[in-house]
Short mmCIF file of C-alpha atoms in Angstrom, two decimals:
data_model
loop_
_atom_site.label_atom_id
_atom_site.label_comp_id
_atom_site.label_asym_id
_atom_site.label_seq_id
_atom_site.Cartn_x
_atom_site.Cartn_y
_atom_site.Cartn_z
CA UNK A 1 2.94 23.52 -36.41
CA UNK A 2 2.91 26.38 -34.13
CA UNK A 3 6.14 26.99 -32.24
CA UNK A 4 6.39 29.52 -29.24
CA UNK A 5 8.01 30.74 -26.34
CA UNK A 6 7.35 29.70 -22.90
CA UNK A 7 5.06 31.45 -20.67
CA UNK A 8 4.92 30.29 -17.17
CA UNK A 9 2.07 30.62 -14.59
CA UNK A 10 1.98 29.43 -10.96
CA UNK A 11 -0.75 26.65 -10.76
CA UNK A 12 -2.64 26.19 -7.59
CA UNK A 13 -4.99 23.30 -6.48
CA UNK A 14 -6.14 22.73 -3.17
CA UNK A 15 -7.06 19.29 -3.82
CA UNK A 16 -3.59 18.26 -4.89
CA UNK A 17 -0.79 19.87 -2.55
CA UNK A 18 2.87 19.10 -3.38
CA UNK A 19 5.81 19.09 -1.22
CA UNK A 20 8.21 20.69 -3.96
CA UNK A 21 8.98 24.34 -4.04
CA UNK A 22 6.39 26.32 -5.65
CA UNK A 23 8.49 27.59 -8.03
CA UNK A 24 8.77 24.17 -9.88
CA UNK A 25 5.18 23.82 -10.05
CA UNK A 26 3.93 25.81 -13.19
CA UNK A 27 1.33 25.56 -15.88
CA UNK A 28 2.47 25.59 -19.31
CA UNK A 29 0.86 27.99 -21.80
CA UNK A 30 3.17 27.08 -24.48
CA UNK A 31 6.69 25.75 -25.01
CA UNK A 32 9.23 25.06 -27.67
CA UNK A 33 8.53 21.48 -27.48
CA UNK A 34 4.78 21.67 -27.41
CA UNK A 35 3.16 20.41 -30.79
CA UNK A 36 0.25 22.97 -31.06
CA UNK A 37 -2.21 22.79 -33.69
CA UNK A 38 -4.95 25.44 -32.78
CA UNK A 39 -6.34 26.90 -29.68
CA UNK A 40 -9.90 25.60 -28.77
CA UNK A 41 -12.67 26.54 -26.53
CA UNK A 42 -14.16 23.50 -26.06
CA UNK A 43 -17.15 22.73 -23.91
CA UNK A 44 -17.41 19.84 -21.67
CA UNK A 45 -18.93 16.62 -23.09
CA UNK A 46 -22.41 15.44 -22.16
CA UNK A 47 -21.84 12.99 -19.32
CA UNK A 48 -24.67 10.78 -17.97
CA UNK A 49 -23.81 9.31 -14.54
CA UNK A 50 -26.11 6.60 -14.63
CA UNK A 51 -24.86 4.95 -17.80
CA UNK A 52 -23.16 1.49 -17.18
CA UNK A 53 -21.39 1.16 -20.18
CA UNK A 54 -17.58 1.48 -21.67
CA UNK A 55 -16.64 2.00 -25.19
CA UNK A 56 -14.00 -0.03 -26.81
CA UNK A 57 -11.70 1.90 -28.86
CA UNK A 58 -12.00 1.77 -32.80
CA UNK A 59 -8.54 -0.16 -32.41
CA UNK A 60 -8.65 -3.59 -31.40
CA UNK A 61 -6.26 -6.43 -30.42
CA UNK A 62 -5.14 -8.64 -33.36
CA UNK A 63 -7.31 -11.16 -35.02
CA UNK A 64 -7.27 -14.68 -33.54
CA UNK A 65 -7.10 -16.31 -36.88
CA UNK A 66 -3.58 -15.46 -37.40
CA UNK A 67 -1.96 -18.41 -39.28
CA UNK A 68 1.42 -18.12 -37.89
CA UNK A 69 2.26 -20.45 -35.37
CA UNK A 70 2.14 -19.20 -31.96
CA UNK A 71 4.36 -20.13 -28.83
CA UNK A 72 2.41 -21.57 -26.01
CA UNK A 73 0.42 -19.17 -23.96
CA UNK A 74 1.35 -18.47 -20.30
CA UNK A 75 -0.62 -16.64 -17.81
CA UNK A 76 0.54 -14.27 -15.61
CA UNK A 77 1.10 -15.52 -12.21
CA UNK A 78 0.64 -18.85 -13.55
CA UNK A 79 4.03 -20.26 -12.20
CA UNK A 80 3.19 -18.99 -8.83
CA UNK A 81 -0.22 -20.50 -8.64
CA UNK A 82 0.99 -23.92 -9.79
CA UNK A 83 4.08 -23.53 -7.95
CA UNK A 84 6.07 -24.22 -10.92
CA UNK A 85 8.87 -21.87 -12.30
CA UNK A 86 7.80 -19.47 -14.83
CA UNK A 87 9.17 -20.05 -18.40
CA UNK A 88 10.35 -16.45 -18.71
CA UNK A 89 11.88 -16.84 -22.21
CA UNK A 90 8.46 -18.36 -23.58
CA UNK A 91 6.39 -15.84 -21.58
CA UNK A 92 8.45 -12.83 -23.11
CA UNK A 93 8.43 -14.21 -26.60
CA UNK A 94 4.50 -14.57 -26.56
CA UNK A 95 4.23 -11.06 -25.17
CA UNK A 96 6.26 -9.50 -27.78
CA UNK A 97 4.57 -11.38 -30.38
CA UNK A 98 1.02 -10.21 -29.22
CA UNK A 99 2.36 -6.69 -28.74
CA UNK A 100 3.61 -6.78 -32.30
CA UNK A 101 0.15 -8.06 -33.48
CA UNK A 102 -1.65 -5.48 -31.53
CA UNK A 103 0.34 -2.58 -33.00
CA UNK A 104 -0.09 -3.83 -36.59
CA UNK A 105 -3.88 -3.93 -35.86
CA UNK A 106 -3.75 -0.52 -34.59
CA UNK A 107 -1.94 0.99 -37.56
CA UNK A 108 -4.41 -0.99 -39.88
CA UNK A 109 -7.33 0.60 -37.90
CA UNK A 110 -5.73 4.30 -38.12
CA UNK A 111 -5.20 3.75 -41.94
CA UNK A 112 -8.95 2.52 -42.35
CA UNK A 113 -10.36 5.14 -40.36
CA UNK A 114 -8.73 7.92 -42.15
CA UNK A 115 -9.57 6.35 -45.44
CA UNK A 116 -13.16 6.24 -44.61
CA UNK A 117 -13.45 9.68 -42.59
CA UNK A 118 -14.25 7.86 -39.42
CA UNK A 119 -15.36 10.40 -36.71
CA UNK A 120 -12.77 9.27 -34.53
CA UNK A 121 -9.89 9.69 -37.07
CA UNK A 122 -9.12 12.97 -35.29
CA UNK A 123 -7.31 11.27 -32.50
CA UNK A 124 -5.05 9.51 -35.03
CA UNK A 125 -4.21 12.61 -36.62
CA UNK A 126 -3.00 14.01 -33.25
CA UNK A 127 -1.29 10.67 -32.22
CA UNK A 128 0.66 10.41 -35.42
CA UNK A 129 1.85 14.12 -35.14
CA UNK A 130 3.07 13.42 -31.65
CA UNK A 131 4.65 10.01 -32.45
CA UNK A 132 6.35 11.68 -35.64
CA UNK A 133 7.66 14.46 -33.72
CA UNK A 134 9.24 12.41 -31.13
CA UNK A 135 11.11 10.22 -33.45
CA UNK A 136 12.06 13.28 -35.64
CA UNK A 137 13.49 15.04 -32.54
CA UNK A 138 15.05 12.09 -31.12
CA UNK A 139 13.28 12.39 -27.89
CA UNK A 140 11.98 8.86 -28.23
CA UNK A 141 13.54 5.94 -26.40
CA UNK A 142 13.40 2.20 -26.96
CA UNK A 143 11.21 0.69 -27.86
CA UNK A 144 11.28 2.26 -30.94
CA UNK A 145 9.54 3.18 -33.07
CA UNK A 146 7.22 4.65 -30.65
CA UNK A 147 4.38 4.68 -32.99
CA UNK A 148 1.21 2.71 -31.70
CA UNK A 149 2.59 2.75 -28.16
CA UNK A 150 2.38 4.91 -25.01
CA UNK A 151 5.86 6.28 -26.34
CA UNK A 152 8.96 6.03 -24.13
CA UNK A 153 10.93 9.18 -23.95
CA UNK A 154 14.07 10.89 -22.84
CA UNK A 155 13.80 12.21 -19.46
CA UNK A 156 11.01 9.50 -18.17
CA UNK A 157 13.10 9.15 -15.03
CA UNK A 158 13.04 12.85 -14.22
CA UNK A 159 9.21 12.94 -14.62
CA UNK A 160 9.02 10.07 -12.39
CA UNK A 161 11.00 11.76 -9.84
CA UNK A 162 8.51 14.87 -9.92
CA UNK A 163 5.65 12.64 -9.78
CA UNK A 164 7.13 11.02 -6.80
CA UNK A 165 7.47 14.24 -4.98
CA UNK A 166 3.78 14.97 -5.11
CA UNK A 167 1.94 14.97 -1.60
CA UNK A 168 -0.69 12.75 -3.31
CA UNK A 169 1.97 10.28 -4.24
CA UNK A 170 3.71 10.38 -0.50
CA UNK A 171 0.40 9.86 1.18
CA UNK A 172 -0.67 7.06 -1.29
CA UNK A 173 -0.48 3.45 0.10
CA UNK A 174 -1.89 1.82 -3.10
CA UNK A 175 -0.93 3.21 -6.63
CA UNK A 176 -2.20 1.82 -9.75
CA UNK A 177 0.50 2.25 -12.39
CA UNK A 178 0.07 1.34 -16.25
CA UNK A 179 2.56 -1.39 -17.34
CA UNK A 180 4.18 0.83 -20.39
CA UNK A 181 7.95 1.48 -20.44
CA UNK A 182 7.90 5.19 -19.67
CA UNK A 183 6.22 4.49 -16.23
CA UNK A 184 8.62 1.75 -15.16
CA UNK A 185 10.51 4.09 -12.98
CA UNK A 186 7.14 5.17 -11.30
CA UNK A 187 6.44 1.51 -10.82
CA UNK A 188 9.96 1.17 -9.25
CA UNK A 189 9.42 4.24 -6.92
CA UNK A 190 6.32 2.66 -5.80
CA UNK A 191 7.79 -0.46 -4.69
CA UNK A 192 10.85 1.06 -3.21
CA UNK A 193 8.72 3.56 -1.03
CA UNK A 194 7.04 0.64 0.34
CA UNK A 195 3.77 1.03 -1.13
CA UNK A 196 1.46 -1.51 -2.89
CA UNK A 197 1.65 -1.71 -6.50
CA UNK A 198 -1.34 -2.54 -8.72
CA UNK A 199 -0.61 -2.94 -12.50
CA UNK A 200 -2.77 -4.57 -15.02
CA UNK A 201 -1.45 -7.40 -16.87
CA UNK A 202 -0.59 -6.28 -20.52
CA UNK A 203 -3.79 -5.47 -22.56
CA UNK A 204 -5.74 -7.71 -20.03
CA UNK A 205 -5.02 -10.79 -22.18
CA UNK A 206 -4.08 -13.22 -19.49
CA UNK A 207 -6.17 -11.70 -16.44
CA UNK A 208 -6.87 -8.76 -14.67
CA UNK A 209 -4.52 -6.85 -12.31
CA UNK A 210 -1.48 -8.03 -10.24
CA UNK A 211 -0.46 -6.90 -6.88
CA UNK A 212 3.22 -6.41 -5.87
CA UNK A 213 4.66 -5.11 -2.56
CA UNK A 214 8.32 -4.76 -1.55
CA UNK A 215 7.50 -7.23 1.30
CA UNK A 216 6.95 -9.78 -1.38
CA UNK A 217 10.31 -9.36 -2.95
CA UNK A 218 13.92 -9.38 -2.42
CA UNK A 219 15.73 -6.16 -2.70
CA UNK A 220 17.63 -7.23 -5.90
CA UNK A 221 14.42 -8.31 -7.36
CA UNK A 222 12.40 -5.01 -7.09
CA UNK A 223 13.83 -3.86 -10.48
CA UNK A 224 12.76 -6.93 -12.36
CA UNK A 225 9.31 -7.02 -10.59
CA UNK A 226 8.78 -3.54 -12.63
CA UNK A 227 8.96 -5.39 -15.82
CA UNK A 228 5.98 -7.39 -17.63
CA UNK A 229 7.99 -10.69 -16.95
CA UNK A 230 8.66 -9.86 -13.22
CA UNK A 231 5.08 -8.74 -12.71
CA UNK A 232 4.12 -12.48 -14.08
CA UNK A 233 6.96 -13.90 -11.84
CA UNK A 234 6.47 -12.08 -8.61
CA UNK A 235 2.98 -10.71 -8.72
CA UNK A 236 -0.25 -11.95 -6.97
CA UNK A 237 -3.11 -11.92 -9.56
CA UNK A 238 -6.32 -10.56 -8.15
CA UNK A 239 -9.96 -11.09 -9.25
CA UNK A 240 -12.97 -8.73 -9.20
CA UNK A 241 -13.74 -9.72 -5.72
CA UNK A 242 -10.51 -8.30 -4.16
CA UNK A 243 -11.08 -5.62 -1.52
CA UNK A 244 -8.69 -3.01 -2.49
CA UNK A 245 -8.53 0.78 -2.21
CA UNK A 246 -6.53 2.41 -4.72
CA UNK A 247 -5.25 5.90 -3.70
CA UNK A 248 -3.61 7.03 -6.97
CA UNK A 249 -4.00 6.36 -10.64
CA UNK A 250 -0.80 6.81 -12.74
CA UNK A 251 -1.85 6.47 -16.56
CA UNK A 252 0.29 6.78 -19.86
CA UNK A 253 -0.47 9.04 -22.72
CA UNK A 254 0.34 9.86 -26.17
CA UNK A 255 -0.89 13.36 -25.87
CA UNK A 256 -2.45 15.57 -23.07
CA UNK A 257 -4.00 18.86 -22.92
CA UNK A 258 -2.48 20.82 -19.90
CA UNK A 259 -5.39 23.53 -20.25
CA UNK A 260 -8.38 20.96 -19.89
CA UNK A 261 -6.92 17.50 -18.70
CA UNK A 262 -8.13 15.82 -21.98
CA UNK A 263 -6.03 12.78 -22.81
CA UNK A 264 -5.33 10.51 -25.51
CA UNK A 265 -3.93 7.03 -25.26
CA UNK A 266 -2.48 4.77 -27.83
CA UNK A 267 -6.00 3.83 -29.22
CA UNK A 268 -6.78 0.48 -27.68
CA UNK A 269 -9.03 1.61 -24.96
CA UNK A 270 -7.62 -0.51 -22.17
CA UNK A 271 -6.73 2.33 -19.61
CA UNK A 272 -10.73 3.20 -19.96
CA UNK A 273 -11.56 -0.51 -19.47
CA UNK A 274 -9.16 -0.61 -16.13
CA UNK A 275 -10.57 2.49 -14.78
CA UNK A 276 -14.31 1.19 -15.35
CA UNK A 277 -13.67 -1.92 -13.80
CA UNK A 278 -12.01 -0.28 -10.66
CA UNK A 279 -14.94 1.70 -10.38
CA UNK A 280 -17.11 -1.08 -10.35
CA UNK A 281 -15.02 -2.74 -7.56
CA UNK A 282 -15.45 0.36 -5.65
CA UNK A 283 -11.62 0.73 -5.57
CA UNK A 284 -11.77 4.39 -6.78
CA UNK A 285 -14.16 7.07 -7.03
CA UNK A 286 -14.29 10.68 -8.56
CA UNK A 287 -11.67 11.87 -5.83
CA UNK A 288 -9.18 9.46 -6.82
CA UNK A 289 -6.31 11.61 -8.56
CA UNK A 290 -5.36 10.65 -11.99
CA UNK A 291 -1.77 11.46 -13.12
CA UNK A 292 0.29 11.09 -16.21
CA UNK A 293 3.86 11.49 -16.84
CA UNK A 294 4.98 12.50 -20.30
CA UNK A 295 7.30 14.55 -22.39
CA UNK A 296 6.98 18.39 -22.75
CA UNK A 297 6.50 17.84 -26.31
CA UNK A 298 3.53 15.50 -25.57
CA UNK A 299 1.47 18.42 -24.38
CA UNK A 300 -0.83 19.80 -27.18
CA UNK A 301 -3.83 22.18 -27.35
CA UNK A 302 -5.92 20.76 -29.93
CA UNK A 303 -7.82 18.01 -28.22
CA UNK A 304 -11.73 19.01 -28.44
CA UNK A 305 -13.35 18.14 -25.27
CA UNK A 306 -16.63 18.14 -27.01
CA UNK A 307 -15.61 15.04 -29.12
CA UNK A 308 -14.37 13.02 -26.04
CA UNK A 309 -16.41 10.15 -25.44
CA UNK A 310 -18.12 9.31 -21.96
CA UNK A 311 -15.59 6.61 -21.16
CA UNK A 312 -12.45 8.90 -21.70
CA UNK A 313 -10.44 9.41 -18.49
CA UNK A 314 -9.18 12.96 -17.86
CA UNK A 315 -6.18 13.63 -15.84
CA UNK A 316 -5.69 16.00 -12.84
CA UNK A 317 -1.87 16.29 -12.83
CA UNK A 318 0.66 16.23 -15.58
CA UNK A 319 4.44 15.48 -14.77
CA UNK A 320 7.04 15.94 -17.35
CA UNK A 321 10.73 16.15 -16.99
CA UNK A 322 10.69 19.84 -16.37
CA UNK A 323 7.38 20.73 -14.65
CA UNK A 324 4.52 19.93 -12.68
CA UNK A 325 0.98 20.95 -13.98
CA UNK A 326 -2.21 20.91 -12.23
CA UNK A 327 -5.04 20.70 -14.88
CA UNK A 328 -8.05 21.56 -12.81
CA UNK A 329 -10.15 19.42 -15.31
CA UNK A 330 -13.81 19.77 -15.23
CA UNK A 331 -14.10 16.65 -17.63
CA UNK A 332 -16.31 14.41 -15.64
CA UNK A 333 -14.72 10.98 -15.03
CA UNK A 334 -16.25 7.86 -16.31
CA UNK A 335 -18.60 6.14 -13.48
CA UNK A 336 -18.21 2.45 -14.82
CA UNK A 337 -18.35 0.17 -17.64
CA UNK A 338 -20.49 1.29 -20.44
CA UNK A 339 -21.50 -1.93 -21.97
CA UNK A 340 -23.76 -0.43 -24.88
CA UNK A 341 -20.47 1.03 -26.41
CA UNK A 342 -18.66 -2.36 -26.01
CA UNK A 343 -18.62 -4.38 -29.15
CA UNK A 344 -18.98 -8.22 -28.86
CA UNK A 345 -15.72 -8.75 -30.54
CA UNK A 346 -13.96 -6.55 -27.85
CA UNK A 347 -15.79 -8.48 -25.18
CA UNK A 348 -14.64 -11.82 -26.68
CA UNK A 349 -11.12 -10.81 -26.51
CA UNK A 350 -11.09 -9.93 -22.70
CA UNK A 351 -11.99 -12.88 -20.46
CA UNK A 352 -12.24 -10.41 -17.12
CA UNK A 353 -14.94 -8.47 -18.89
CA UNK A 354 -16.92 -11.54 -19.96
CA UNK A 355 -16.84 -12.63 -16.32
CA UNK A 356 -18.22 -9.29 -15.10
CA UNK A 357 -20.92 -8.98 -17.51
CA UNK A 358 -22.11 -12.65 -16.71
CA UNK A 359 -21.93 -11.71 -13.02
CA UNK A 360 -23.82 -8.43 -13.47
CA UNK A 361 -26.56 -10.20 -15.44
CA UNK A 362 -26.93 -13.17 -13.04
CA UNK A 363 -27.18 -10.61 -10.05
CA UNK A 364 -29.61 -8.22 -11.78
CA UNK A 365 -31.49 -11.01 -13.80
CA UNK A 366 -31.12 -8.54 -16.79
CA UNK A 367 -29.28 -8.78 -19.81
CA UNK A 368 -26.78 -6.32 -20.47
CA UNK A 369 -26.78 -4.12 -23.62
CA UNK A 370 -24.13 -4.69 -26.26
CA UNK A 371 -22.26 -2.09 -28.39
CA UNK A 372 -22.33 -2.37 -32.28
CA UNK A 373 -20.13 -4.85 -33.86
CA UNK A 374 -16.71 -3.84 -35.28
CA UNK A 375 -14.51 -5.25 -37.85
CA UNK A 376 -11.38 -6.72 -36.17
CA UNK A 377 -8.56 -5.40 -38.64
CA UNK A 378 -6.82 -8.13 -40.73
CA UNK A 379 -3.36 -8.98 -39.55
CA UNK A 380 -0.60 -8.28 -42.11
CA UNK A 381 2.30 -10.74 -42.47
CA UNK A 382 5.57 -9.02 -40.98
CA UNK A 383 8.64 -10.14 -39.21
CA UNK A 384 8.47 -10.11 -35.52
CA UNK A 385 9.84 -7.16 -33.81
CA UNK A 386 13.05 -7.33 -31.99
CA UNK A 387 12.26 -4.62 -29.68
CA UNK A 388 11.86 -5.57 -25.92
CA UNK A 389 9.00 -3.57 -24.44
CA UNK A 390 9.59 -3.64 -20.79
#
């Protein structure tokens, strides 16, 4: 691990003006917190703009054959749709159970890939290094451990504040924000500023996206609406036919390279699926800025761009508790759903993807390709996590 001093350079980007004083907008060359491995001069990946497929990650959600007794499943927004009160305790218990299962499956997938020298194993090496560092240096926040999560971190609110000062956030009317803990303050600031918040239902298990606006909420419920239970309770679920324009995407990360904009998530591929579906809906395009908020120690320099896949989403701006970085990324953004990379097992787990596939095949009268089959990792028996994610 290489630790070095800080070199600051002013970053400029005409496409993304900021209202902050220019002295606070910097590009990180290296930092005491930065986890560096090696400096790479990576070339851009090959990108086919005509492709209509999306890869699932090598990690998948938990097997549906888990013998443990499961509490009744509740759909997000179901209470509102049926006019009945949402059973918050049951919804949260089910969400925590599924979250624990998904994290267990990711851990098993990482171990399997490392043992089999899988070509994607390099991603897990970087993820584990970041997760381990955050826990060892105690910059991780609950829910802990942060392994197999978009890690919550000390200073997440400060990073969110810097993000909210960006001109691209100030002028945005609709912001899509991931549902993870470190971006909770971003969701709060989005609603507090009167913007429309678009947030995915966790792991797309129960549906698609939910829309929230402060006009839908009482002032004292805005904070609750930023949680998973709150989204299910107050959000309006939308479908593929929703006419919506997203002005800004906020995405969580495990590691991100400030020089290239290359990003690694927690390994499930849902951010890529969400991005691809929004492209299909016409809600976003190449000009829609993508921002991530992370701790400074999540900045790395060893994500090889040439190994990224066509569905990997790069970031334009990085906000940390101490700085704002404009990456000027040249990595092409995904153009849609890449069906020839999507395994039948992954497709079988996400209802909205099956609906989209059926719709496209019906409209085009052509069968879409299918990706190679993948083995869903078996579930190990373990006690339920007591952590609360959001």
